[in-house]
Structure formats: C-alpha cells, structure tokens
Short mmCIF file of C-alpha atoms in Angstrom, two decimals:
data_model
loop_
_atom_site.label_atom_id
_atom_site.label_comp_id
_atom_site.label_asym_id
_atom_site.label_seq_id
_atom_site.Cartn_x
_atom_site.Cartn_y
_atom_site.Cartn_z
CA MET A 1454 0.22 -0.10 0.11
CA VAL A 1455 1.54 3.41 -0.88
CA GLN A 1456 2.30 5.77 2.09
CA LYS A 1457 -0.51 8.37 2.75
CA LYS A 1458 0.79 12.20 3.71
CA SER A 1459 -0.33 12.94 7.03
CA ILE A 1460 -2.35 16.02 7.96
CA LEU A 1461 0.16 18.34 8.23
CA GLU A 1462 1.78 17.43 4.51
CA LEU A 1463 -1.81 17.77 3.05
CA LEU A 1464 -1.97 21.05 5.15
CA LYS A 1465 1.41 22.27 4.16
CA GLU A 1466 0.71 21.69 0.28
CA GLY A 1467 -2.71 23.50 0.32
CA PRO A 1468 -6.20 22.85 1.39
CA VAL A 1469 -7.97 19.87 3.24
CA VAL A 1470 -11.51 19.14 2.95
CA GLY A 1471 -13.00 17.10 5.45
CA ASP A 1472 -16.45 14.75 6.03
CA GLY A 1473 -19.48 16.05 6.46
CA SER A 1474 -22.84 15.53 8.93
CA MET A 1475 -22.76 11.87 10.14
CA CYS A 1476 -25.31 11.74 13.24
CA MET A 1477 -28.08 14.23 11.85
CA THR A 1478 -27.71 12.50 8.30
CA LEU A 1479 -27.85 9.16 9.93
CA GLU A 1480 -31.00 10.13 11.58
CA LYS A 1481 -32.91 11.29 8.63
CA ARG A 1482 -32.07 7.67 7.29
CA GLY A 1483 -33.29 5.72 10.16
CA TYR A 1484 -29.78 5.21 12.00
CA CYS A 1485 -29.40 7.28 15.17
CA ARG A 1486 -31.82 8.71 17.62
CA ALA A 1487 -32.64 12.10 17.56
CA GLY A 1488 -31.98 13.89 20.68
CA PRO A 1489 -28.96 11.79 22.13
CA TRP A 1490 -27.50 11.67 18.79
CA THR A 1491 -24.92 8.51 19.84
CA PRO A 1492 -23.40 6.49 17.57
CA GLU A 1493 -25.07 3.03 18.21
CA ALA A 1494 -24.96 2.52 14.72
CA VAL A 1495 -21.80 1.54 14.15
CA VAL A 1496 -22.40 -1.32 16.08
CA LEU A 1497 -25.80 -2.10 15.13
CA TYR A 1498 -26.08 -1.24 11.58
CA PRO A 1499 -22.34 -0.78 10.57
CA ASP A 1500 -23.15 -1.01 6.93
CA GLY A 1501 -25.62 2.06 6.57
CA VAL A 1502 -22.53 3.99 8.39
CA ARG A 1503 -20.36 3.02 6.27
CA GLN A 1504 -22.09 3.36 2.92
CA LEU A 1505 -22.40 7.22 4.19
CA LEU A 1506 -18.33 7.31 4.77
CA ARG A 1507 -18.07 5.87 1.43
CA GLU A 1508 -20.47 9.25 -0.32
CA TYR A 1509 -18.30 11.46 1.67
CA LEU A 1510 -15.32 9.47 0.13
CA ARG A 1511 -16.82 9.90 -3.68
CA ALA A 1512 -16.96 13.61 -2.71
CA GLY A 1513 -13.58 14.40 -2.37
CA SER A 1514 -12.70 14.38 1.22
CA ASP A 1515 -9.24 13.65 2.75
CA VAL A 1516 -10.24 12.97 5.55
CA LEU A 1517 -12.94 10.77 7.20
CA GLN A 1518 -13.68 11.07 10.85
CA THR A 1519 -14.13 8.25 12.92
CA PRO A 1520 -18.21 8.18 13.25
CA CYS A 1521 -18.52 7.84 17.24
CA PHE A 1522 -19.96 11.80 18.01
CA TYR A 1523 -21.11 11.54 22.10
CA SER A 1524 -19.07 8.44 22.58
CA SER A 1525 -18.40 8.85 26.32
CA ASP A 1526 -19.56 6.50 29.13
CA GLY A 1527 -21.34 9.08 30.84
CA LYS A 1528 -23.24 10.51 27.87
CA LEU A 1529 -23.87 6.95 26.85
CA GLU A 1530 -25.16 6.01 30.43
CA VAL A 1531 -27.65 9.16 30.87
CA THR A 1532 -29.00 8.59 27.44
CA ARG A 1533 -29.41 4.66 27.34
CA SER A 1534 -33.40 3.66 27.28
CA GLU A 1535 -34.41 0.66 29.24
CA ASP A 1536 -34.73 -1.83 26.66
CA SER A 1537 -31.19 -0.79 24.79
CA PRO A 1538 -28.26 -2.58 25.09
CA VAL A 1539 -25.47 -1.26 27.33
CA PHE A 1540 -22.40 -0.20 24.94
CA LYS A 1541 -19.07 1.60 26.13
CA THR A 1542 -17.24 3.97 24.60
CA ALA A 1543 -14.78 1.59 23.43
CA ASP A 1544 -17.46 -0.31 21.64
CA PHE A 1545 -18.09 2.38 19.62
CA ASN A 1546 -14.79 3.84 19.03
CA LYS A 1547 -13.03 0.58 17.74
CA ALA A 1548 -15.91 -0.18 15.70
CA ALA A 1549 -15.52 3.27 14.47
CA CYS A 1550 -11.74 2.95 13.67
CA ILE A 1551 -12.08 0.13 12.04
CA MET A 1552 -15.04 0.87 9.64
CA ALA A 1553 -13.30 4.63 8.94
CA ARG A 1554 -9.97 2.98 8.46
CA GLU A 1555 -11.46 0.29 5.77
CA VAL A 1556 -13.36 2.79 3.91
CA ALA A 1557 -10.43 5.27 3.57
CA ASN A 1558 -8.09 2.47 2.47
CA GLU A 1559 -10.66 2.51 -0.49
CA GLY A 1560 -9.41 6.20 -1.35
CA GLU A 1561 -6.86 8.35 -0.31
CA ALA A 1562 -8.41 9.73 2.61
CA ILE A 1563 -6.78 9.95 6.14
CA VAL A 1564 -8.27 9.13 9.39
CA CYS A 1565 -9.35 11.31 12.14
CA GLY A 1566 -10.23 10.23 15.77
CA SER A 1567 -12.68 12.21 16.91
CA LEU A 1568 -13.19 13.27 20.70
CA SER A 1569 -16.38 14.68 22.18
CA PRO A 1570 -16.95 17.27 25.16
CA VAL A 1571 -18.14 15.01 28.39
CA ILE A 1572 -20.72 15.28 30.82
CA SER A 1573 -18.11 15.25 34.04
CA TRP A 1574 -17.18 18.50 32.60
CA SER A 1575 -20.82 20.11 31.77
CA ARG A 1576 -22.33 19.39 34.73
CA ASN A 1577 -20.09 18.87 37.68
CA ARG A 1578 -16.59 20.69 36.10
CA ASP A 1579 -15.09 17.35 37.77
CA LYS A 1580 -11.79 17.37 36.11
CA VAL A 1581 -10.72 13.92 37.29
CA GLY A 1582 -13.66 12.76 35.57
CA ALA A 1583 -13.22 14.29 32.48
CA ARG A 1584 -9.87 13.47 32.15
CA GLN A 1585 -11.00 9.67 32.36
CA GLU A 1586 -13.43 10.29 30.10
CA PHE A 1587 -11.49 11.73 27.65
CA GLN A 1588 -8.89 8.87 28.21
CA LYS A 1589 -11.52 6.33 27.51
CA GLN A 1590 -12.00 8.19 23.88
CA LEU A 1591 -8.76 8.39 23.25
CA GLU A 1592 -7.72 5.10 23.89
CA PRO A 1593 -9.09 2.85 20.79
CA PHE A 1594 -7.33 5.83 18.77
CA ILE A 1595 -4.36 4.75 19.62
CA GLU A 1596 -4.58 1.15 19.68
CA HIS A 1597 -5.66 1.45 15.86
CA ASN A 1598 -3.41 4.14 14.93
CA VAL A 1599 -5.84 6.85 13.51
CA ASP A 1600 -3.87 9.57 11.65
CA PHE A 1601 -4.44 12.62 13.53
CA VAL A 1602 -6.98 13.36 16.58
CA LEU A 1603 -9.63 15.97 16.99
CA ALA A 1604 -11.30 17.27 19.92
CA GLU A 1605 -14.82 19.31 18.71
CA PHE A 1606 -18.32 20.54 19.61
CA PHE A 1607 -16.47 22.29 22.61
CA ASN A 1608 -18.18 25.36 24.09
CA PHE A 1609 -15.93 26.06 27.38
CA VAL A 1610 -12.00 26.68 25.99
CA GLU A 1611 -10.98 24.90 29.74
CA GLU A 1612 -12.24 22.13 28.75
CA VAL A 1613 -10.14 22.22 25.40
CA GLU A 1614 -7.15 22.62 27.64
CA LEU A 1615 -8.28 19.86 29.29
CA CYS A 1616 -8.94 17.42 26.36
CA VAL A 1617 -5.76 18.35 24.75
CA GLU A 1618 -3.48 17.55 27.88
CA VAL A 1619 -4.96 14.14 27.26
CA MET A 1620 -4.79 13.90 23.62
CA LYS A 1621 -0.86 14.92 23.56
CA SER A 1622 -0.32 11.15 24.84
CA ALA A 1623 -1.20 9.86 21.46
CA LYS A 1624 1.65 11.81 20.13
CA LYS A 1625 0.09 12.70 17.18
CA PRO A 1626 -1.22 15.81 15.18
CA ILE A 1627 -3.96 17.57 17.24
CA ALA A 1628 -6.87 19.66 15.73
CA VAL A 1629 -9.40 21.21 18.34
CA THR A 1630 -12.91 23.18 17.06
CA MET A 1631 -15.51 24.97 19.47
CA ARG A 1632 -18.94 25.42 18.52
CA ILE A 1633 -18.53 29.11 19.23
CA GLY A 1634 -19.93 32.27 17.27
CA GLU A 1635 -19.83 36.03 18.03
CA MET A 1636 -20.24 35.97 21.80
CA GLY A 1637 -17.50 33.42 22.31
CA ASP A 1638 -17.53 30.27 25.14
CA GLU A 1639 -20.38 30.15 27.38
CA ALA A 1640 -18.04 30.94 30.42
CA GLY A 1641 -18.12 34.37 28.73
CA ASN A 1642 -14.35 34.41 27.29
CA SER A 1643 -14.39 36.08 23.99
CA VAL A 1644 -14.06 34.88 20.68
CA GLU A 1645 -10.27 36.45 20.91
CA GLU A 1646 -9.46 34.29 23.94
CA CYS A 1647 -10.62 31.16 23.00
CA ALA A 1648 -8.98 31.26 19.86
CA VAL A 1649 -5.35 32.31 21.99
CA ARG A 1650 -5.98 29.67 24.35
CA MET A 1651 -6.45 27.17 21.79
CA ALA A 1652 -3.60 28.18 20.06
CA LYS A 1653 -1.38 27.99 23.14
CA THR A 1654 -2.44 24.40 24.05
CA GLY A 1655 -0.22 23.17 21.27
CA ALA A 1656 -2.95 21.96 18.77
CA ASP A 1657 -1.79 22.06 15.54
CA ILE A 1658 -5.21 23.07 13.95
CA ILE A 1659 -7.92 25.22 15.78
CA GLY A 1660 -11.25 26.55 14.75
CA VAL A 1661 -14.78 26.34 14.75
CA ASN A 1662 -17.78 24.04 14.41
CA CYS A 1663 -21.71 23.25 13.94
CA MET A 1664 -23.98 25.83 15.86
CA TYR A 1665 -24.21 29.15 13.37
CA ASP A 1666 -24.67 30.02 9.90
CA ILE A 1667 -21.86 30.31 7.81
CA ASN A 1668 -21.90 34.05 7.84
CA THR A 1669 -21.83 33.87 11.46
CA ASN A 1670 -18.77 31.60 10.89
CA LEU A 1671 -17.16 34.00 8.91
CA LYS A 1672 -17.23 36.73 11.16
CA THR A 1673 -16.17 34.57 14.32
CA LEU A 1674 -12.84 33.12 11.94
CA LYS A 1675 -11.92 36.61 10.95
CA ARG A 1676 -11.81 37.52 14.86
CA MET A 1677 -9.80 34.63 15.70
CA LYS A 1678 -7.74 35.03 12.91
CA LYS A 1679 -6.57 38.64 13.61
CA ALA A 1680 -6.11 37.75 17.76
CA LEU A 1681 -3.90 34.50 16.84
CA ASP A 1682 -1.77 36.94 14.10
CA ASP A 1683 -1.76 39.62 16.92
CA ALA A 1684 -0.27 37.03 19.55
CA ASP A 1685 2.09 35.46 16.82
CA LEU A 1686 0.70 32.42 16.82
CA HIS A 1687 -0.06 30.11 14.02
CA PRO A 1688 -1.69 27.35 13.86
CA TYR A 1689 -3.66 25.93 10.84
CA LEU A 1690 -7.52 27.54 10.72
CA MET A 1691 -10.02 24.97 10.74
CA VAL A 1692 -13.99 25.30 10.01
CA GLN A 1693 -16.95 22.91 9.58
CA PRO A 1694 -20.28 24.57 9.53
CA LEU A 1695 -23.71 23.90 9.42
CA GLY A 1696 -25.22 22.72 6.17
CA PHE A 1697 -28.54 25.20 6.80
CA ARG A 1698 -28.99 28.99 7.56
CA CYS A 1699 -29.74 30.30 10.58
CA PRO A 1700 -28.94 33.76 10.65
CA GLU A 1701 -31.26 34.97 13.77
CA VAL A 1702 -29.24 32.79 16.17
CA GLU A 1703 -25.84 35.13 15.90
CA ASP A 1704 -26.73 36.31 19.41
CA GLU A 1705 -27.54 32.86 20.90
CA ILE A 1706 -25.20 30.94 22.98
CA GLN A 1707 -26.63 28.06 22.30
CA GLY A 1708 -27.13 28.54 18.68
CA TYR A 1709 -29.30 26.97 16.15
CA LEU A 1710 -30.50 24.58 19.07
CA THR A 1711 -32.63 27.28 20.00
CA LEU A 1712 -34.77 27.25 17.08
CA PRO A 1713 -38.27 26.06 17.37
CA ASP A 1714 -37.66 24.15 13.77
CA ALA A 1715 -34.81 22.51 15.17
CA PRO A 1716 -33.70 19.51 15.13
CA LEU A 1717 -36.33 18.37 12.75
CA ALA A 1718 -38.30 20.81 10.81
CA LEU A 1719 -34.94 22.48 9.48
CA ASP A 1720 -35.06 21.59 5.76
CA SER A 1721 -36.31 24.54 3.88
CA ARG A 1722 -32.87 26.03 5.41
CA VAL A 1723 -30.72 23.86 3.57
CA LEU A 1724 -27.64 25.64 1.90
CA THR A 1725 -27.47 25.26 -1.61
CA ARG A 1726 -24.49 23.72 -3.21
CA THR A 1727 -23.87 27.20 -4.59
CA GLU A 1728 -23.88 29.09 -1.24
CA VAL A 1729 -21.23 26.47 -0.11
CA HIS A 1730 -19.15 27.02 -3.29
CA GLN A 1731 -19.26 30.83 -2.21
CA PHE A 1732 -18.57 30.04 1.56
CA THR A 1733 -15.47 27.75 1.01
CA ARG A 1734 -13.99 30.88 -1.48
CA ALA A 1735 -14.61 32.98 1.51
CA ALA A 1736 -13.26 31.17 4.21
CA TYR A 1737 -10.22 29.76 2.46
CA GLU A 1738 -9.53 33.71 1.02
CA LEU A 1739 -9.67 34.27 5.05
CA GLY A 1740 -7.01 31.77 5.54
CA VAL A 1741 -8.46 28.98 6.39
CA ARG A 1742 -7.18 25.56 5.51
CA TYR A 1743 -9.08 22.54 6.57
CA ILE A 1744 -12.88 22.81 5.25
CA GLY A 1745 -15.44 20.22 6.32
CA GLY A 1746 -18.95 20.01 7.62
CA CYS A 1747 -20.67 19.43 10.80
CA CYS A 1748 -24.60 18.92 10.96
CA GLY A 1749 -26.87 19.25 8.13
CA MET A 1750 -23.81 18.95 5.56
CA GLU A 1751 -23.98 16.48 3.00
CA PRO A 1752 -22.16 14.56 0.57
CA HIS A 1753 -23.40 16.91 -2.21
CA HIS A 1754 -22.26 20.02 -0.11
CA ILE A 1755 -18.70 18.06 0.87
CA ARG A 1756 -18.46 17.71 -2.94
CA ALA A 1757 -18.99 21.62 -3.41
CA ILE A 1758 -15.97 22.06 -1.38
CA ALA A 1759 -13.96 20.17 -2.92
CA GLN A 1760 -14.71 21.59 -6.29
CA GLU A 1761 -14.52 25.32 -5.14
CA LEU A 1762 -10.98 24.40 -4.56
CA ALA A 1763 -9.61 22.30 -6.85
CA PRO A 1764 -7.54 24.46 -8.20
CA GLU A 1765 -5.54 24.47 -5.14
CA ARG A 1766 -6.12 21.14 -4.14
CA LYS A 1767 -4.81 19.22 -7.37
CA ARG A 1768 -6.33 16.28 -6.36
CA LYS A 1769 -9.09 13.88 -8.17
CA ILE A 1770 -12.68 14.20 -7.02
CA PRO A 1771 -13.87 11.01 -7.73
CA ALA A 1772 -17.75 12.27 -8.08
CA ASP A 1773 -16.37 14.54 -10.87
CA ASP A 1774 -16.71 11.27 -13.67
CA LEU A 1775 -20.68 12.31 -12.97
CA CYS A 1776 -21.05 14.91 -10.88
CA PRO A 1777 -18.79 18.08 -12.14
CA ALA A 1778 -19.93 21.41 -10.83
CA TYR A 1779 -22.21 24.05 -11.70
CA GLY A 1780 -24.53 21.24 -13.70
CA TYR A 1781 -21.91 20.25 -16.66
CA PHE A 1782 -24.23 17.61 -17.78
CA LEU A 1783 -27.12 19.66 -18.33
CA LYS A 1784 -25.98 20.62 -21.83
CA TYR A 1785 -27.45 17.36 -22.47
CA SER A 1786 -31.11 18.01 -20.96
CA ALA A 1787 -34.11 17.69 -22.67
CA VAL A 1788 -35.33 20.97 -21.41
CA ASN A 1789 -34.24 23.89 -23.51
CA TRP A 1790 -34.00 26.20 -20.55
CA ASN A 1791 -31.67 23.81 -18.49
CA ARG A 1792 -29.39 23.68 -21.01
CA LYS A 1793 -29.06 26.90 -20.82
CA LYS A 1794 -27.66 26.53 -17.18
CA ALA A 1795 -25.11 24.25 -17.77
CA SER A 1796 -21.57 25.18 -16.40
CA ASN A 1797 -22.75 28.26 -16.15
CA LYS A 1798 -21.64 29.51 -12.78
CA GLU A 1799 -22.86 33.08 -13.13
CA TYR A 1800 -26.30 31.97 -13.33
CA TRP A 1801 -25.94 29.89 -10.32
CA ASN A 1802 -24.38 32.42 -8.37
CA THR A 1803 -27.30 35.23 -8.74
CA VAL A 1804 -30.43 33.16 -9.11
CA ASN A 1805 -32.89 34.10 -6.43
CA ILE A 1806 -33.63 30.74 -4.56
CA GLY A 1807 -37.37 30.60 -3.59
CA SER A 1808 -38.30 27.88 -0.59
CA GLY A 1809 -41.79 26.78 -1.86
CA ARG A 1810 -43.39 28.24 1.65
CA PRO A 1811 -45.56 31.20 0.64
CA HIS A 1812 -46.78 31.37 3.57
CA CYS A 1813 -43.79 30.72 6.09
CA SER A 1814 -41.43 33.30 7.51
CA SER A 1815 -37.80 33.55 6.35
CA THR A 1816 -36.58 33.18 9.88
CA ASN A 1817 -37.90 32.53 12.90
CA VAL A 1818 -37.87 33.78 16.68
CA PRO A 1819 -35.37 31.78 18.77
CA HIS A 1820 -36.83 29.89 22.37
CA GLU A 1821 -35.32 31.03 25.47
CA ASN A 1822 -33.34 29.55 28.15
CA VAL A 1823 -32.24 27.02 26.24
CA ASP A 1824 -29.34 24.98 27.85
CA LEU A 1825 -27.32 22.07 26.91
CA LYS A 1826 -25.98 19.79 29.22
#
C-alpha cells in the first residue's frame, strides 16, 4: 500500500477537505436517535454508516472522521433507554476506527479520531472524571493508529485545554474546534481569548464547528485570525459549518438549538451547493485551510467544497465523473432552458432561490432559556 501523507503534510501543500454531517444525516436515514445523537449504528447497523463514509470519500473528502460523536461513558449512560443494549465508549470507538480505516483505504483519505465533550465537565466541572472520560475515548484511537485526533463541539475553552492535555499522550497531530459564534464560549470568554487559548494548548489546527450560520462562522473566524496574528500564533485554521441557514441565532449562546424548528424541521433552511461554493471561497481567502462540514452538511455539500478548492488542491474528485461542478451535464437535458444553465457559474451564483413556502417566514424567533448539558 502506498504511504499516505499526514494531515500536516497535506495542509502544507494546500487546503484539506473534511467530511460532513454524520449523526444528523444518519437520523434522517433511520440510523441514529434524535436527541442523544449517540453512535449505536456503528455496532448495530454498520453498513448504513459505512455507506455514508463512502459517499464522503466519493465527494472528495481528504479526511474521514471516526463516526463516534458523543461516545463517552457518561453520555451513553444517561441517554440509554431501558430496552437498549449496554454499550461503552470502547465498543463504539473501536468499531468506528475499523470502518473509517476500511473506507479510507478504498481511496486516498486519512482517518481522524474524534473526541467529544463529556458530562463529567459540563455538569460537575469534575476535572479528574473528565480526564478519565477523554482517555477512554482516546485509547481506541491509539490502538488503531488513527492519523490524527480532533476535539470538536466544545463550548468551554477550559474543557478544550483539559482535553488537549489528554490527547497529547497519543503523540499525533491535534485539531480542536469549538462550537462558538460571535458571543464566545459559555463561560464568557471572548472569541479572541478562545482562539489564543486553543492555540496555546499546542494544537496544530484550531477553529469552529456547528451551531451557527455560515456568515457567523466567517465573522468569528476573522476575529480568531486577527487575534492569533496579534499574538504571533500560527496554527492552521479549520471550519466545519452547519448545512443550513440560521442567521437569527447569531446572538444565542446555544445557536441553532434555540430554533423552534430544530432539529426535525430544518429542511427548508438547507444550504444550496452554490452557497457552499461561495462560503468555501470566502473561508479560504480568510486563511482557513481545513474545510469540512457538521450537522446538515451532506455529501453533495462536501463535493461543492472539494470542487471549489480544486485549483488549489490539485487532487482528483471521484464524483466528478458524473457530477462536475455547476451542472456540466445539463447541456444534454431535454429541457431547453436547463441546457442554458449548464456550467453556468454566473447563473447559479445570482439565481434567486425560492423556498416554495409562501406562507412561512424567512426566519424564526429563538426559544429562551435553552441549555445544553
């Protein structure tokens, strides 16, 4: 087998494309519980998970994350229903490592082991318990030799610092992302302070994921970049955004979770692939070098990221054989007007998008007093 490049080698060469939504997409397909968002499917329905990983690989992902979000013993214990099997972190993370590597080896992708926030911290600020939970998440990643490790979806920079202390024992490149927007973290630390503190952990890659609109992501990343430059800190920047629009939650500490239509009625908010092209270019020009997706970012969105960055990446996108950017094959359409849209980037970038729901508002009023624990 040809030796694959490390994440840091790939980033040195140019932008890297991550994968996308896992638990939210699996829920739509019937393989994940809405609410707990825990990864039982990696054991109970592995073919369903493996198929989604393959779709991200075909879309152009350079990295496949282990599909084990919220796989921590504390989370699994408090969300287990009475008639459910008893699973531990090791059960899910081991299975996730094996299937991610299996699919990655079908192409040129590398594997990232993903750690999640833990209840020991969010409920009790128990540092000893949190370290133990992080260690349990990490051990299968060391055993199965993932290529790098990622701490994602953190809303307390202090918990990030604690997690990175544990992650360093893996002796692998480290990435960390926080689910923050313009308000900073839940403890009141500003965007700038979060960025600097994340970088000072020694993480190689830092950034944001989930919770907020793509425009909010760009505002947040711009502030992070300036703070890092001012502090003479230079980790790679990373973003894994939502796959739907939610501008009205920019000033909500719990982001899109405060929407009345979350999580089961967000379909009308889904990003178009053209919006993903535009976001990707804006993020790249801002200095972001790792771009993937979080909740709602489907394989066609990841394909748009890969296609937008094709000039810089210079890597083959498997799906381009049938689905090149901007509808190349529309030139063969039986519909005359559709033929005019083929490969028409200007058209797709300026078309007015309709929702098909004339009696619905364009935004919503967030709920008050939403808490995530």
